[in-house]
Short mmCIF file of C-alpha atoms and ligand atoms in Angstrom, two decimals:
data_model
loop_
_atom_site.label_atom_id
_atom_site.label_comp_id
_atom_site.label_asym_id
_atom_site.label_seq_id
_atom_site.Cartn_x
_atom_site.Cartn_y
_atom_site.Cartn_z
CA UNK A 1104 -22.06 -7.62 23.11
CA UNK A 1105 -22.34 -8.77 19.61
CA UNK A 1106 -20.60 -8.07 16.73
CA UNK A 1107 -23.49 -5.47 15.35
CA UNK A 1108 -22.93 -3.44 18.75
CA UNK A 1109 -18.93 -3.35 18.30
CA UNK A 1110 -19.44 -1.89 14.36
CA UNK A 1111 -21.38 0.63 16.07
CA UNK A 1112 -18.57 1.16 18.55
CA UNK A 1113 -15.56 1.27 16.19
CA UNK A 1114 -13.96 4.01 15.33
CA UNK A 1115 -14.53 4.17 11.35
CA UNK A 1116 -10.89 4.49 8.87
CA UNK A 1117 -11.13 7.43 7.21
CA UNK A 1118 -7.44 7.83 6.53
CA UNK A 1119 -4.57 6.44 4.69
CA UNK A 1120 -0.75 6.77 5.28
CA UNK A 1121 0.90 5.86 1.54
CA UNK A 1122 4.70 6.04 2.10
CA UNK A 1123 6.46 6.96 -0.94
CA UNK A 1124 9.74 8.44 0.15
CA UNK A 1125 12.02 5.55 -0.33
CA UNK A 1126 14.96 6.04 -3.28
CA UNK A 1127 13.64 2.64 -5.24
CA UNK A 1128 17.10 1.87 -6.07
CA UNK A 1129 15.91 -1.49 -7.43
CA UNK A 1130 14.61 0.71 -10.47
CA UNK A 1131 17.85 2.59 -11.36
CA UNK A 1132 18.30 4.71 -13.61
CA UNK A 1133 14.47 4.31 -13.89
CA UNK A 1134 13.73 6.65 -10.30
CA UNK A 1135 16.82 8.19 -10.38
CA UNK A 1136 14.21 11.23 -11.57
CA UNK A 1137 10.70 9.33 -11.52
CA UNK A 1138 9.57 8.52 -8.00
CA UNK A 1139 9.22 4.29 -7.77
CA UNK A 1140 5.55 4.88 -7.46
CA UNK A 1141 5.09 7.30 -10.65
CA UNK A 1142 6.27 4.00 -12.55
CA UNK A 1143 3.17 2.51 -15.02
CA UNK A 1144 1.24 -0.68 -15.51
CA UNK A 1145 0.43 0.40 -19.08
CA UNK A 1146 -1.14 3.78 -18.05
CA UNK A 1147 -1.66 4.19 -14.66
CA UNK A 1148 0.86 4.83 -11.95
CA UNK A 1149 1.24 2.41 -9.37
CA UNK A 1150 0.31 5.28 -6.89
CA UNK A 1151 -2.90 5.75 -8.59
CA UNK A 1152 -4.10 1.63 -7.86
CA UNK A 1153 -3.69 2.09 -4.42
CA UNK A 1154 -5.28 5.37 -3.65
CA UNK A 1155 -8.25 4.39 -5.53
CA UNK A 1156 -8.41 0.87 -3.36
CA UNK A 1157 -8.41 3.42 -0.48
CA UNK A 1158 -11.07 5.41 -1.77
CA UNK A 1159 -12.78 2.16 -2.62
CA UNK A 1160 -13.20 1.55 0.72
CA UNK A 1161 -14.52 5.06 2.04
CA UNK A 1162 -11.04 6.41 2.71
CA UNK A 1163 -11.53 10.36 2.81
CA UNK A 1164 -8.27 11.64 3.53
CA UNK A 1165 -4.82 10.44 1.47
CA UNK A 1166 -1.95 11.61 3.86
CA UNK A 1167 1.61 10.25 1.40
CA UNK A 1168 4.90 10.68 3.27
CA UNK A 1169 6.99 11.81 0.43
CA UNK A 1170 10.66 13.27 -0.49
CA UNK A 1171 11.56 16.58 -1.40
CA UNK A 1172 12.51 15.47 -5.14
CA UNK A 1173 9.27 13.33 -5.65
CA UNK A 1174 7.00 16.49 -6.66
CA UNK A 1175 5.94 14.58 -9.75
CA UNK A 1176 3.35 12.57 -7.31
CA UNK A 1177 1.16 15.78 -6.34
CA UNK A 1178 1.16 17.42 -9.87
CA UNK A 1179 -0.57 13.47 -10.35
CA UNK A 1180 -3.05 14.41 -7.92
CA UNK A 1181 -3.44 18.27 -8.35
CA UNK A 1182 -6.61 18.91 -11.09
CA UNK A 1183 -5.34 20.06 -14.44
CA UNK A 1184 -8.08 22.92 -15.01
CA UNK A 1185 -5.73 23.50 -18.23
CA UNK A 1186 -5.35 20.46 -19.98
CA UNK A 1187 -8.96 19.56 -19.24
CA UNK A 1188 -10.63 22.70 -20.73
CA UNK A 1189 -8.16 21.89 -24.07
CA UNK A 1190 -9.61 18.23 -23.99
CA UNK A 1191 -13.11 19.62 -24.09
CA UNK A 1192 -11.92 22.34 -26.81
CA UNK A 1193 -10.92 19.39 -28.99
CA UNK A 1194 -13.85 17.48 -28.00
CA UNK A 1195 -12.08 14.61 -26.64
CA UNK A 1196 -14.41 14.79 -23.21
CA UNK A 1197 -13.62 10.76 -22.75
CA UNK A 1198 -10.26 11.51 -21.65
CA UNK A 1199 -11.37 14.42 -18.87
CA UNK A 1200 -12.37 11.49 -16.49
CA UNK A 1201 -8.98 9.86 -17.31
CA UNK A 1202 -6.95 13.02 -16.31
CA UNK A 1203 -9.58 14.39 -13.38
CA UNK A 1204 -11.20 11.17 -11.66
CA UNK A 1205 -14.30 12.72 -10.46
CA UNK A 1206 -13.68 10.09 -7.56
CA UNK A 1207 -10.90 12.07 -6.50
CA UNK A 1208 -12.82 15.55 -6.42
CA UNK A 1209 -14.08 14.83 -2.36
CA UNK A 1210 -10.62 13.30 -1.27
CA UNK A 1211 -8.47 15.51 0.70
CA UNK A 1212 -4.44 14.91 -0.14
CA UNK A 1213 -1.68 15.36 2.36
CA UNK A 1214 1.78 15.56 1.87
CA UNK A 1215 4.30 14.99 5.01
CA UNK A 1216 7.93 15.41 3.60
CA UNK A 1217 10.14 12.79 4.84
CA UNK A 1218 13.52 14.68 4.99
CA UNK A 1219 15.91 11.45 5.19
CA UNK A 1220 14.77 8.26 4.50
CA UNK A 1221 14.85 6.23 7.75
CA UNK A 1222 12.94 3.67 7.03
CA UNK A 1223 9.03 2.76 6.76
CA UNK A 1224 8.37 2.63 10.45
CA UNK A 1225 10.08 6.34 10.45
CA UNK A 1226 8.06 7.44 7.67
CA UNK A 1227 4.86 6.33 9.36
CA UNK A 1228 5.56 7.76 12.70
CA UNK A 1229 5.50 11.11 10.51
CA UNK A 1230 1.18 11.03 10.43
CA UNK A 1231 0.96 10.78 13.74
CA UNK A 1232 0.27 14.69 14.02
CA UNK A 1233 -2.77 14.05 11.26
CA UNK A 1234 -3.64 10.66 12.68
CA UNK A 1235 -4.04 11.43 16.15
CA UNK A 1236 -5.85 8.37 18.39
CA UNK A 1237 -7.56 7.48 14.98
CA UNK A 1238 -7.44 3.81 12.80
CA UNK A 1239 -5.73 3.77 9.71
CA UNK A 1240 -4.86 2.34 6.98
CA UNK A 1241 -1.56 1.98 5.39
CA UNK A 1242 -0.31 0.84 1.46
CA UNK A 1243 2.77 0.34 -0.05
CA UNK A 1244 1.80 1.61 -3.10
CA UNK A 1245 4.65 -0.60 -5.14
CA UNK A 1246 2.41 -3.98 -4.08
CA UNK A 1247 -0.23 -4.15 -6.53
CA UNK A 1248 -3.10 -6.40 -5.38
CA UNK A 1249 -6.03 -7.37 -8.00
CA UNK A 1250 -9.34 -9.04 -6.47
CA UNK A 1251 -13.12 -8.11 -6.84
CA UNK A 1252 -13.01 -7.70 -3.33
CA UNK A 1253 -9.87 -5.78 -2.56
CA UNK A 1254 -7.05 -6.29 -0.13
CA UNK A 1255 -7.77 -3.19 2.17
CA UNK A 1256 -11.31 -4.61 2.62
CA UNK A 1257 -10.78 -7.94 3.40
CA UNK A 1258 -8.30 -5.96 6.19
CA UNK A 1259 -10.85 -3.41 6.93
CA UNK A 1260 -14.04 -6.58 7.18
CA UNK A 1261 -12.37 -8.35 9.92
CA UNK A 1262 -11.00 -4.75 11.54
CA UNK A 1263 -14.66 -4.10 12.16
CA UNK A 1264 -15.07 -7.41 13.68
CA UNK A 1265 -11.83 -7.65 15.93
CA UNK A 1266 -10.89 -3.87 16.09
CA UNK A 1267 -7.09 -5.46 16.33
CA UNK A 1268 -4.40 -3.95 14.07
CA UNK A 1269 -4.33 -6.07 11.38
CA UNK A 1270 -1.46 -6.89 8.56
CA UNK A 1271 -2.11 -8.77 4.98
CA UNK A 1272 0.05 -11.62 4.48
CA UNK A 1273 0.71 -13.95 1.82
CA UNK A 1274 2.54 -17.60 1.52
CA UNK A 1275 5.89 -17.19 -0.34
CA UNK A 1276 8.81 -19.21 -1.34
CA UNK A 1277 11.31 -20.01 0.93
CA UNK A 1278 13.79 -18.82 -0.95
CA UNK A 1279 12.26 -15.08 -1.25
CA UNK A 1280 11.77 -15.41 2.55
CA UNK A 1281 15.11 -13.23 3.41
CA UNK A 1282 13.08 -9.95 1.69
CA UNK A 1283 9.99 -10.13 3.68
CA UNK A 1284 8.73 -9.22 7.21
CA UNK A 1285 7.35 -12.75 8.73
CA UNK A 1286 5.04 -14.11 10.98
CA UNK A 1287 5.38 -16.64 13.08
CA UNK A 1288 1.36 -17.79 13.95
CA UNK A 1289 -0.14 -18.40 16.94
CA UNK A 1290 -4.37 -19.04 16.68
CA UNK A 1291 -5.88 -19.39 13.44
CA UNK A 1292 -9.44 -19.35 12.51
CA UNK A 1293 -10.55 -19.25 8.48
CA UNK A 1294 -7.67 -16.78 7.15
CA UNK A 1295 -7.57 -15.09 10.52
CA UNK A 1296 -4.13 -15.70 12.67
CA UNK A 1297 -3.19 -14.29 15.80
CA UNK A 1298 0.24 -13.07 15.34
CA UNK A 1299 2.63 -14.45 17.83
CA UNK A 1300 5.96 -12.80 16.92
CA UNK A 1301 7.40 -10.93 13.48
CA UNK A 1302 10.38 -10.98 12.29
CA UNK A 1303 11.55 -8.13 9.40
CA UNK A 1304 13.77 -10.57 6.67
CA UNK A 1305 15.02 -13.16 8.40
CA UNK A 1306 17.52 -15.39 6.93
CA UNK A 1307 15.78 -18.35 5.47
CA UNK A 1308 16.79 -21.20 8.28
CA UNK A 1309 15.35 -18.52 10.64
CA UNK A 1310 12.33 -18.04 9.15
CA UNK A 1311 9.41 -18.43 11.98
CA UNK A 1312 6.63 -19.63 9.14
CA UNK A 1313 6.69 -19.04 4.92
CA UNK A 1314 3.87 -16.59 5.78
CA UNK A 1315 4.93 -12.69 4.60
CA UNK A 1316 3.70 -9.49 5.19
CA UNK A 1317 2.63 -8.03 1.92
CA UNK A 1318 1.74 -4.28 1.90
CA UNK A 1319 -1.57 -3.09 3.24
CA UNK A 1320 -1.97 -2.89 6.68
CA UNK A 1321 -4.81 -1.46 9.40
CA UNK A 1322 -3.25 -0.01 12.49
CA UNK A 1323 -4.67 1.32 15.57
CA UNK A 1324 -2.83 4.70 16.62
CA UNK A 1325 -1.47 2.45 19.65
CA UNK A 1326 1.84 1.88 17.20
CA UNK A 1327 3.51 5.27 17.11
CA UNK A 1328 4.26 5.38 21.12
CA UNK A 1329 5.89 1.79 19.52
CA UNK A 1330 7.69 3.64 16.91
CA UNK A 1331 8.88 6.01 19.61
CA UNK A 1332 10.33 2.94 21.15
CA UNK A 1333 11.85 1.60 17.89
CA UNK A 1334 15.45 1.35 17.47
CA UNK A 1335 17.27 1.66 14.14
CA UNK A 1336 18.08 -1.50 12.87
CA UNK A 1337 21.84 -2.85 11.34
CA UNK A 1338 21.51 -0.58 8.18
CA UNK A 1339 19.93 2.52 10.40
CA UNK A 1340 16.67 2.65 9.45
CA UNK A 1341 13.39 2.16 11.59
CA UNK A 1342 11.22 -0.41 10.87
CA UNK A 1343 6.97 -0.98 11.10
CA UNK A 1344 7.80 -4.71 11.94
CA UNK A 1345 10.12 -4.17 14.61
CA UNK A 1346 6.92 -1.75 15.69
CA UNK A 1347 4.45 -4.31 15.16
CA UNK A 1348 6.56 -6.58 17.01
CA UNK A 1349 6.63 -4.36 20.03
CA UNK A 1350 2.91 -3.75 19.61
CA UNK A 1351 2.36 -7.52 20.00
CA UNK A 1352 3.17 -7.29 24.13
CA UNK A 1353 0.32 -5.26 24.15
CA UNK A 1354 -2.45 -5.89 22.66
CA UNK A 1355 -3.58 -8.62 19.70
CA UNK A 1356 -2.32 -7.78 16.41
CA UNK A 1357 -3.81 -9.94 13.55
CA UNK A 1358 -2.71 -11.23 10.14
CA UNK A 1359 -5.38 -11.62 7.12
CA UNK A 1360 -4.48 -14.33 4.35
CA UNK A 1361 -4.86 -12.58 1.37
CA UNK A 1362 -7.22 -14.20 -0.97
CA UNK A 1363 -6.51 -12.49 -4.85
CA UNK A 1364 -3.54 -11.88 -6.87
CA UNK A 1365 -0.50 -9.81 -6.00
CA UNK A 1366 2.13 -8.24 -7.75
CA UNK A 1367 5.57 -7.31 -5.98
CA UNK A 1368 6.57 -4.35 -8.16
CA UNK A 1369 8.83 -2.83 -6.27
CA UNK A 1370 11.25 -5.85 -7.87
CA UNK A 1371 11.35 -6.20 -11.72
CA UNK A 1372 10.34 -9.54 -11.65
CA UNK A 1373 6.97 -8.50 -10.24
CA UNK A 1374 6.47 -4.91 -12.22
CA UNK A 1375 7.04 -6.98 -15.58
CA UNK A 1376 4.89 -10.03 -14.64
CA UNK A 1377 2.37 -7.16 -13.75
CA UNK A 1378 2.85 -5.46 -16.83
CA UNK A 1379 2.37 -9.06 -19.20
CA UNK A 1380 -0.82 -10.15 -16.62
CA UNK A 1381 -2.86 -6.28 -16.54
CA UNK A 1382 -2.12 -6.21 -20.08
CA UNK A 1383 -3.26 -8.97 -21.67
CA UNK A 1384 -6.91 -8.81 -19.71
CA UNK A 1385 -6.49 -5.17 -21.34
CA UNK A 1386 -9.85 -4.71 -23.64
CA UNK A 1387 -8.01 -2.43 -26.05
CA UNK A 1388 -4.34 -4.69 -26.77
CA UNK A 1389 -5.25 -8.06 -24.55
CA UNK A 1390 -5.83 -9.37 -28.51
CA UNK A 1391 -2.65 -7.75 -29.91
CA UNK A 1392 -0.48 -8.85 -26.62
CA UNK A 1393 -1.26 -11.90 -27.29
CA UNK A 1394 0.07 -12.46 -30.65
CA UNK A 1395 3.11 -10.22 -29.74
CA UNK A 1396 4.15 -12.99 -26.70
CA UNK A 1397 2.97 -15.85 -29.35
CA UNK A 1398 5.45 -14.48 -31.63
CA UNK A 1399 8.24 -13.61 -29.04
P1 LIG B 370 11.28 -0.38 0.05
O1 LIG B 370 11.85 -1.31 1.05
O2 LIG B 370 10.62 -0.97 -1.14
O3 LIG B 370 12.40 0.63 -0.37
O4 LIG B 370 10.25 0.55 0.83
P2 LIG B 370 12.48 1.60 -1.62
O5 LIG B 370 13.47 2.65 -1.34
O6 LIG B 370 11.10 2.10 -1.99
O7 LIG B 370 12.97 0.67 -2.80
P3 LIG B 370 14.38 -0.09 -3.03
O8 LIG B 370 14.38 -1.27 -2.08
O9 LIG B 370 15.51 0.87 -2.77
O10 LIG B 370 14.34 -0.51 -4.47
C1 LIG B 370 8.94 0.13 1.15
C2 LIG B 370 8.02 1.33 1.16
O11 LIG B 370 8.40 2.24 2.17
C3 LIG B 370 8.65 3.53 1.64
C4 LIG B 370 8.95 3.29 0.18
O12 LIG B 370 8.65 4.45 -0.59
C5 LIG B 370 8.04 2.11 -0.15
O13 LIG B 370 6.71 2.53 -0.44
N1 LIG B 370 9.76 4.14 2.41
C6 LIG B 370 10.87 3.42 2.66
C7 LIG B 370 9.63 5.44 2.85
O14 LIG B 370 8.61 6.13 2.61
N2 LIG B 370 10.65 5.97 3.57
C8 LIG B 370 11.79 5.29 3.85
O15 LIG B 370 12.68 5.83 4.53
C9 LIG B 370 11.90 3.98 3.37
#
């Protein structure tokens, strides 16, 4: 069989799992009433860059895993009939695509409330009941990835070649290692590696490889029987690597080098460095940011 005749086989990914339900403590007193992902780089939410890299890639069905108090992210996605009919009043039509992406119009949302926050591998194992034996894709909506050909497609490109569950990673610095899930290799062809093992933020003299798992991922629906199997780890809370990990006995799980930037803004290192990069390659204030860093 060649590759043409497995495309035809696979199943295609028409839905994505974005977990937002975590408390973003990192961002206090920030998201102590503004969900993490509701945070801006200049004017768009973080949430907003990574559904429209799903949609970029023919996702048709956004399925978020939320929290009771995060109710700001739906109004986000909800039209606003009223504020767009007082746009056109005033004749400001420019802004109607800003508030009410047509792009959005076909896109069916989903909203799972995650009740206590257990952990990412918990809230995943909530889509099962929309996922069923389908692909999918998954984003962590506070890594914010910028290439001309995206993170979830360079995923979902060798996904159609392998139809393995497949994980973006990155090379980091040693000492970051401890916050990261981590690979340790086994095969690699081009930026294709066979995953041997995973290990959710090991200590740094522990560390399998310097290669992380950054946040976009495509999974079979093989991982949430491994979910079931999961157990809470030291702090309680169920984790996708340890799931992954599991998953790995089973069947090959692959890891895609990343090729493009990436911004960790889930720390404030990243969201700032995000903030000082998006902005100055801004066309309205890249000029004026500038000469406001010149003179700072
Ligand atoms: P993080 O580890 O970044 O946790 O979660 P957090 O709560 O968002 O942020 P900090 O560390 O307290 O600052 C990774 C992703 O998993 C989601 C988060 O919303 C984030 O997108 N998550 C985490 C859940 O949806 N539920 C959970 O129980 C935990």
């Amino acid at each position: 069989m060649d590759n043409s005749d497995k495309i035809i086989l696979m199943k295609k990914i028409k839905k994505a799992v974005l977990p937002v339900a975590g408390f973003g403590t990192r961002f206090l007193p920030a998201t102590k009433a503004t969900p993490k992902e509701m945070l801006s780089i200049i004017d768009k939410p973080l949430v907003q860059y990574a559904v429209e890299e799903a949609i970029e890639i023919g996702i048709e069905e956004i399925i978020f895993i939320t929290s009771p108090s995060k109710y700001s992210i739906k109004k986000h996605f909800d039209k606003s009939k009223e504020l767009e009919e007082k746009l056109r009043s005033l004749g400001k039509d420019d802004l109607i695509e800003k508030l009410n992406p047509s792009k959005f119009d076909d896109i069916k949302f989903h909203y799972i409330v995650q009740n206590e926050q257990k952990g990412l591998g918990h809230a995943i194992s909530l889509a099962e009941q929309l996922i069923q034996d389908e692909p999918f894709a998954v984003l962590l909506p506070d890594d914010l990835f910028f290439s001309n050909d995206s993170c979830l497609n360079q995923l979902k490109r060798s996904y159609e070649i392998s139809n393995a569950s497949i994980i973006a990673v990155n090379e980091i610095e040693l000492e970051d290692i401890h916050k990261y899930g981590v690979i340790k290799p086994g095969n690699i062809k081009d930026n294709l590696i066979e995953i041997a093992d995973i290990i959710e933020k090991p200590e740094a003299d522990e560390a399998p490889s310097n290669i992380a798992v950054c946040g976009r991922y495509i999974l079979n629906s093989s991982i949430f029987n491994k979910l079931k199997d999961v157990l809470p780890d030291k702090t309680g809370e169920i984790q996708l690597t340890d799931a992954i990990k599991l998953l790995i006995d089973d069947e090959m799980v692959l890891a895609c080098i990343y090729k493009g930037e990436k911004f960790d803004c889930g720390s404030k290192r990243g969201f700032v460095e995000a903030t000082i990069a998006i902005s100055l390659r801004d066309i309205e204030i890249g000029d004026e940011i500038k000469n406001v860093i010149k003179k700072i």
